[in-house]
Amino acid sequence: MIAIDAVPAAKKQKTGVEWYAYRLLKKMNELEPDLEVVLYSHRPLDFELKGRWINKVLKWDLPGWSKIRWSWELFNDRPDVIFVPGDELPLVLPGKVVTTIHDLGFKHHPEYYTSEQVRRLDRAHRRAVNSADKIIAITDVTRRDVVAEFGADDTKIETIHFGYDKAMFKVRGEGDGEVARVRAKYELKKPYMFYVGRIEKKKGIAPFLKAWIAWKDQGDHDVDLVLGGTPGIVGYEKIREIVESREDIHEIGHVEYQDLGPLRSGALVEVFPTRFEGFGMPTLEAMASGVPFVCSDLAVLREVGGDAPMYVPLDAQGAWMRALDEVMNVEVRDAMRERGLVRAQDFDWETTARKTLDVLCSFL
């Protein structure tokens, strides 16, 4: 029997890790419904499981669901394999252990985390590396980091990239009704550039806003900026002050999933000035949507984006202004769009799920 931590997939409000778990588990169930798999979660999953897969809901109103409640269940159930798609293993590990490590941002940029977060993440990742029989890294960048930071054996790490939701992130025509709907919903009357992600220091938003404002005020650019996402822990107040001083910057808060694809498709360009990423899902989703993508020049974004995005050095206001000028050219955007659509074909959830299943089943 395979036991899986499905708490991330069961959460109502999802970001990177949660969407990874949600899409991965759904697709794995579709591919291998006859496997004996138990998905343990704190609340019911919102999708129906096929075949021999079951969702075991473990109610627990106190902290420590994984360490206490799930551990007790694992002790009784004695699974052959335990799969944790997040970053914290249960205390009890009666079977072979497979875990996914997404990134080591807390090592590279501890200033973006609280001291307690850094300590917790370091403990959790160190234990995961030492306890796991197999580690899934979501990029080669993360794979190298895990070896360098924790001395992990590279032979027990496998890189498995994400896929993307092909029904949501696709090319939409100019007259698409969903694009018109979200424009009306968020009161977006002008052409706009789009950012989606947490609104925080780690995402490089404050220096990008300074570059965008300087670019906008120096030229005749009839374009607004839309920021979608929830506030982060570090740096939000400074960003909020800048946003409140402008009528051409719209902070729209958490974007409901059904709005995300149409908002992307309606944008002239998507920008992503992030300082660190584990994978950079916006890169893949923008490419699949046929939206030109301008982002920070990070190794992980190059691993995902290839030659499709326009890359800008970190903290380079002049370079961002030049990039924004360049991407306003229709021919440049068309070329970026075509390269992105080709690159996106290299990623899909079926491949991700099949490779993950192969890892899990190798221990049965």
XYZ file of C-alpha atoms in Angstrom:
364
model
C 0.000 0.000 0.000
C 1.158 3.534 -0.809
C 0.399 6.218 1.782
C 0.379 9.830 0.591
C 0.204 13.115 2.484
C -2.688 14.811 0.670
C -3.014 17.804 3.010
C -1.574 20.256 0.435
C -4.044 19.009 -2.189
C -6.966 19.402 0.236
C -6.294 23.039 1.123
C -8.876 25.518 -0.133
C -6.452 28.286 -1.099
C -3.594 26.909 -3.162
C -0.230 28.208 -4.297
C 2.746 26.336 -5.760
C 3.126 23.276 -3.517
C -0.627 22.862 -3.109
C -1.309 22.974 -6.858
C 1.556 20.553 -7.466
C 0.057 18.025 -5.055
C -3.480 18.540 -6.359
C -2.663 18.103 -10.066
C -0.189 15.309 -9.456
C -2.488 13.166 -7.307
C -5.441 13.562 -9.686
C -3.358 12.520 -12.667
C -1.679 9.623 -10.834
C -5.107 8.278 -9.887
C -6.275 8.524 -13.509
C -3.212 6.629 -14.742
C -3.119 3.845 -12.130
C -6.530 3.490 -10.432
C -5.894 -0.165 -9.509
C -2.975 0.589 -7.204
C -3.747 0.399 -3.493
C -3.279 4.014 -2.408
C -4.503 5.924 0.643
C -4.558 9.728 0.498
C -4.495 11.065 4.056
C -5.779 14.597 4.615
C -7.223 16.906 7.265
C -10.340 17.637 5.197
C -11.988 15.843 2.255
C -10.488 16.209 -1.202
C -12.742 17.954 -3.707
C -12.322 15.393 -6.489
C -13.586 11.836 -6.874
C -11.084 9.013 -6.703
C -11.166 6.037 -9.063
C -10.490 2.365 -8.438
C -8.731 1.329 -5.227
C -7.634 4.818 -4.208
C -9.297 6.156 -1.052
C -9.212 9.447 0.843
C -8.818 8.924 4.586
C -9.778 12.109 6.439
C -8.044 12.499 9.800
C -9.696 15.209 11.876
C -7.258 17.141 14.049
C -7.896 20.596 15.492
C -4.476 21.014 17.119
C -1.040 21.760 15.623
C 1.028 18.781 14.522
C -1.271 16.917 12.121
C 1.662 15.265 10.345
C 3.854 14.610 13.377
C 1.091 13.311 15.636
C -2.195 12.435 13.913
C -0.851 11.065 10.634
C 2.057 9.358 12.387
C -0.366 7.420 14.581
C -2.333 6.311 11.527
C 0.820 5.226 9.701
C 1.906 3.207 12.732
C -1.382 1.296 12.549
C -1.669 1.018 8.743
C 1.962 -0.018 8.054
C 2.212 1.121 4.404
C 4.897 -0.159 2.040
C 5.699 3.329 0.743
C 5.138 6.814 2.174
C 5.067 9.768 -0.240
C 5.251 13.344 1.037
C 4.848 15.926 -1.766
C 5.587 18.778 0.651
C 8.550 19.354 2.950
C 7.736 17.833 6.376
C 7.878 14.107 7.050
C 5.778 12.443 9.754
C 7.590 11.212 12.853
C 6.685 7.577 12.180
C 8.103 6.093 8.963
C 7.159 2.396 8.805
C 7.760 2.041 5.051
C 10.066 3.275 2.298
C 10.043 7.068 2.057
C 9.769 9.288 -1.020
C 9.574 13.060 -0.660
C 9.567 16.056 -2.974
C 11.918 18.953 -2.294
C 10.802 22.120 -4.055
C 13.529 24.632 -3.269
C 16.021 25.802 -0.664
C 15.069 29.461 -0.702
C 15.492 29.692 3.058
C 19.178 28.829 2.572
C 19.853 31.303 -0.228
C 17.720 34.165 1.095
C 17.043 33.793 4.839
C 16.206 37.498 4.925
C 12.863 36.725 3.254
C 11.808 34.428 6.099
C 11.308 34.765 9.824
C 14.009 33.199 12.004
C 11.515 30.564 13.146
C 10.665 29.683 9.540
C 14.352 29.252 8.710
C 14.885 26.924 11.687
C 11.771 24.882 10.913
C 12.556 24.549 7.212
C 16.169 23.615 7.874
C 15.135 20.878 10.316
C 12.442 19.566 7.981
C 14.658 19.454 4.893
C 17.644 17.982 6.722
C 15.448 15.194 8.090
C 13.867 14.628 4.672
C 17.282 14.240 3.036
C 18.518 11.882 5.759
C 15.337 9.779 5.954
C 14.173 9.510 2.352
C 14.933 6.479 0.231
C 14.269 8.627 -2.841
C 14.038 12.398 -3.294
C 12.145 14.059 -6.116
C 13.575 17.467 -7.052
C 11.341 19.686 -9.161
C 14.304 21.135 -11.101
C 17.957 20.345 -11.690
C 18.750 23.584 -9.843
C 17.057 22.231 -6.705
C 18.761 18.867 -7.195
C 22.199 20.499 -7.201
C 21.258 22.643 -4.190
C 20.221 19.609 -2.134
C 23.543 17.914 -2.852
C 25.557 21.063 -2.099
C 23.706 22.155 1.049
C 22.966 18.813 2.712
C 25.530 16.454 1.211
C 22.803 14.283 -0.293
C 23.675 11.342 -2.509
C 22.892 12.528 -6.038
C 22.011 8.989 -7.128
C 18.962 8.941 -4.858
C 17.582 12.194 -6.320
C 15.455 12.324 -9.465
C 14.426 15.518 -11.230
C 10.773 15.528 -12.264
C 9.414 18.775 -13.695
C 5.869 20.080 -13.207
C 3.169 20.012 -15.844
C 0.432 22.594 -16.367
C -3.351 22.679 -16.614
C -3.984 22.543 -20.364
C -7.677 23.333 -19.996
C -6.943 26.583 -18.164
C -3.713 27.821 -19.728
C -4.218 27.988 -23.467
C -4.337 30.513 -26.275
C -7.585 32.481 -26.266
C -8.822 34.645 -29.121
C -9.386 38.399 -28.874
C -13.127 37.906 -28.614
C -12.940 35.265 -25.880
C -15.837 35.708 -23.478
C -13.811 34.699 -20.420
C -11.252 37.422 -21.104
C -14.060 39.967 -21.378
C -15.573 38.650 -18.151
C -12.411 39.093 -16.060
C -11.723 42.508 -17.569
C -15.148 43.615 -16.403
C -14.821 41.891 -13.020
C -11.520 43.593 -12.177
C -12.414 46.864 -13.964
C -9.473 46.687 -16.379
C -10.247 49.240 -19.054
C -6.764 49.707 -20.554
C -4.181 47.305 -21.970
C -2.202 45.859 -19.087
C 0.917 44.034 -18.014
C 0.297 41.252 -15.509
C 2.083 39.877 -12.457
C 0.777 37.002 -10.357
C 2.351 35.642 -7.188
C 2.786 36.682 -3.589
C 3.127 40.411 -3.051
C 6.364 40.461 -1.078
C 10.036 41.372 -1.058
C 11.189 37.945 -2.280
C 9.374 38.483 -5.560
C 11.361 41.656 -6.327
C 8.230 43.738 -6.739
C 9.351 47.009 -5.103
C 12.420 47.565 -7.341
C 10.418 46.444 -10.356
C 7.695 48.980 -9.558
C 10.309 51.745 -9.487
C 11.554 50.647 -12.909
C 8.033 50.340 -14.305
C 6.996 53.770 -13.009
C 10.153 55.403 -14.424
C 9.551 53.681 -17.778
C 5.876 54.641 -17.829
C 6.469 58.275 -16.879
C 9.278 58.762 -19.404
C 7.341 57.491 -22.388
C 3.937 57.618 -24.010
C 2.775 54.191 -22.859
C -0.965 53.681 -22.570
C -0.702 50.557 -20.437
C -1.522 49.695 -16.819
C 0.023 47.180 -14.433
C -2.046 44.508 -12.668
C -0.700 42.770 -9.547
C -2.501 39.569 -8.578
C -1.758 37.678 -5.373
C -1.930 37.791 -1.597
C 0.425 39.821 0.631
C 3.534 38.025 1.857
C 5.233 38.314 5.229
C 8.224 40.510 4.349
C 8.152 43.804 2.447
C 4.451 44.192 1.687
C 3.932 47.589 3.337
C 6.549 49.255 1.151
C 4.953 47.792 -1.960
C 1.509 48.899 -0.833
C 2.694 52.496 -0.406
C 3.940 52.559 -3.998
C 0.737 51.012 -5.354
C -1.496 53.467 -3.498
C 0.347 56.401 -5.063
C -0.607 55.352 -8.611
C -3.862 55.098 -10.535
C -2.287 52.928 -13.245
C -1.274 50.091 -10.905
C -4.081 47.754 -9.826
C -3.592 45.381 -6.899
C -6.439 42.879 -7.242
C -5.626 40.476 -4.382
C -6.006 36.712 -4.506
C -6.952 35.591 -8.015
C -9.561 32.849 -8.142
C -8.334 29.930 -10.195
C -11.025 30.215 -12.853
C -9.901 33.809 -13.488
C -6.197 33.102 -13.812
C -6.129 31.805 -17.387
C -8.314 34.588 -18.817
C -6.372 37.286 -16.924
C -3.152 35.959 -18.427
C -4.588 35.744 -21.906
C -5.830 39.323 -21.702
C -2.398 40.713 -20.834
C 0.009 42.291 -23.291
C 2.903 40.860 -21.306
C 3.459 38.956 -18.069
C 6.273 40.152 -15.803
C 8.025 38.149 -13.092
C 10.791 40.100 -11.285
C 11.289 37.405 -8.642
C 14.565 37.020 -6.750
C 14.268 33.281 -6.144
C 12.065 30.401 -7.329
C 11.851 26.660 -6.943
C 10.256 26.181 -10.361
C 8.486 29.351 -11.440
C 5.056 28.090 -12.519
C 4.097 31.480 -14.026
C 6.845 30.909 -16.615
C 5.259 27.703 -17.875
C 1.658 28.878 -17.595
C 2.360 32.124 -19.443
C 4.152 30.297 -22.265
C 1.265 27.841 -22.604
C -1.174 30.767 -22.722
C 0.720 32.433 -25.557
C 1.672 35.410 -23.381
C 5.135 37.018 -23.747
C 7.046 36.553 -20.480
C 9.668 38.944 -19.096
C 11.427 37.715 -15.965
C 14.486 37.800 -13.754
C 17.574 36.097 -15.107
C 17.608 33.097 -12.768
C 19.029 29.672 -13.599
C 15.785 27.949 -12.633
C 13.684 30.166 -14.912
C 16.077 29.461 -17.780
C 15.721 25.733 -17.060
C 11.953 26.026 -17.444
C 11.654 28.792 -20.031
C 14.514 27.993 -22.378
C 14.803 30.635 -25.098
C 11.193 31.834 -24.832
C 11.210 34.528 -22.096
C 13.104 37.805 -22.054
C 15.538 37.675 -19.126
C 16.523 40.728 -17.068
C 19.373 40.914 -14.500
C 18.347 41.297 -10.861
C 18.170 44.838 -9.456
C 18.865 46.406 -12.852
C 16.365 49.243 -13.271
C 17.814 50.371 -16.585
C 17.702 46.838 -17.975
C 14.065 46.471 -16.936
C 13.184 49.763 -18.610
C 14.889 48.658 -21.828
C 13.138 45.290 -21.678
C 9.744 46.956 -21.231
C 10.471 49.195 -24.212
C 11.485 46.220 -26.326
C 8.499 44.065 -25.434
C 6.068 46.803 -26.475
C 7.087 46.023 -30.061
C 4.416 43.802 -31.637
C 6.911 41.780 -33.673
C 8.992 41.059 -30.568
C 5.913 39.892 -28.676
C 4.807 37.674 -31.546
C 8.217 35.985 -31.701
C 8.257 35.450 -27.914
C 4.743 34.044 -28.057
C 5.680 31.471 -30.701
C 8.809 30.366 -28.856
C 6.827 30.020 -25.632
C 4.146 27.833 -27.181
C 6.801 25.490 -28.545
C 8.644 25.328 -25.221
C 5.464 24.615 -23.221
C 4.956 21.396 -25.180
C 7.857 19.860 -23.237
C 5.807 19.833 -20.014
C 2.637 17.979 -19.017
C 1.163 16.472 -15.863
C 0.863 13.005 -17.381
C 4.637 12.794 -17.734
C 5.094 14.155 -14.200
C 2.611 11.639 -12.798
C 4.017 8.685 -14.736
C 7.577 9.375 -13.583
C 6.413 9.828 -9.982
C 4.454 6.573 -10.097
C 7.529 4.786 -11.432
C 9.508 6.008 -8.418
C 6.826 4.946 -5.924
C 6.175 1.568 -7.525
C 9.895 0.747 -7.575
C 9.605 0.170 -3.807
C 6.571 -2.153 -3.925
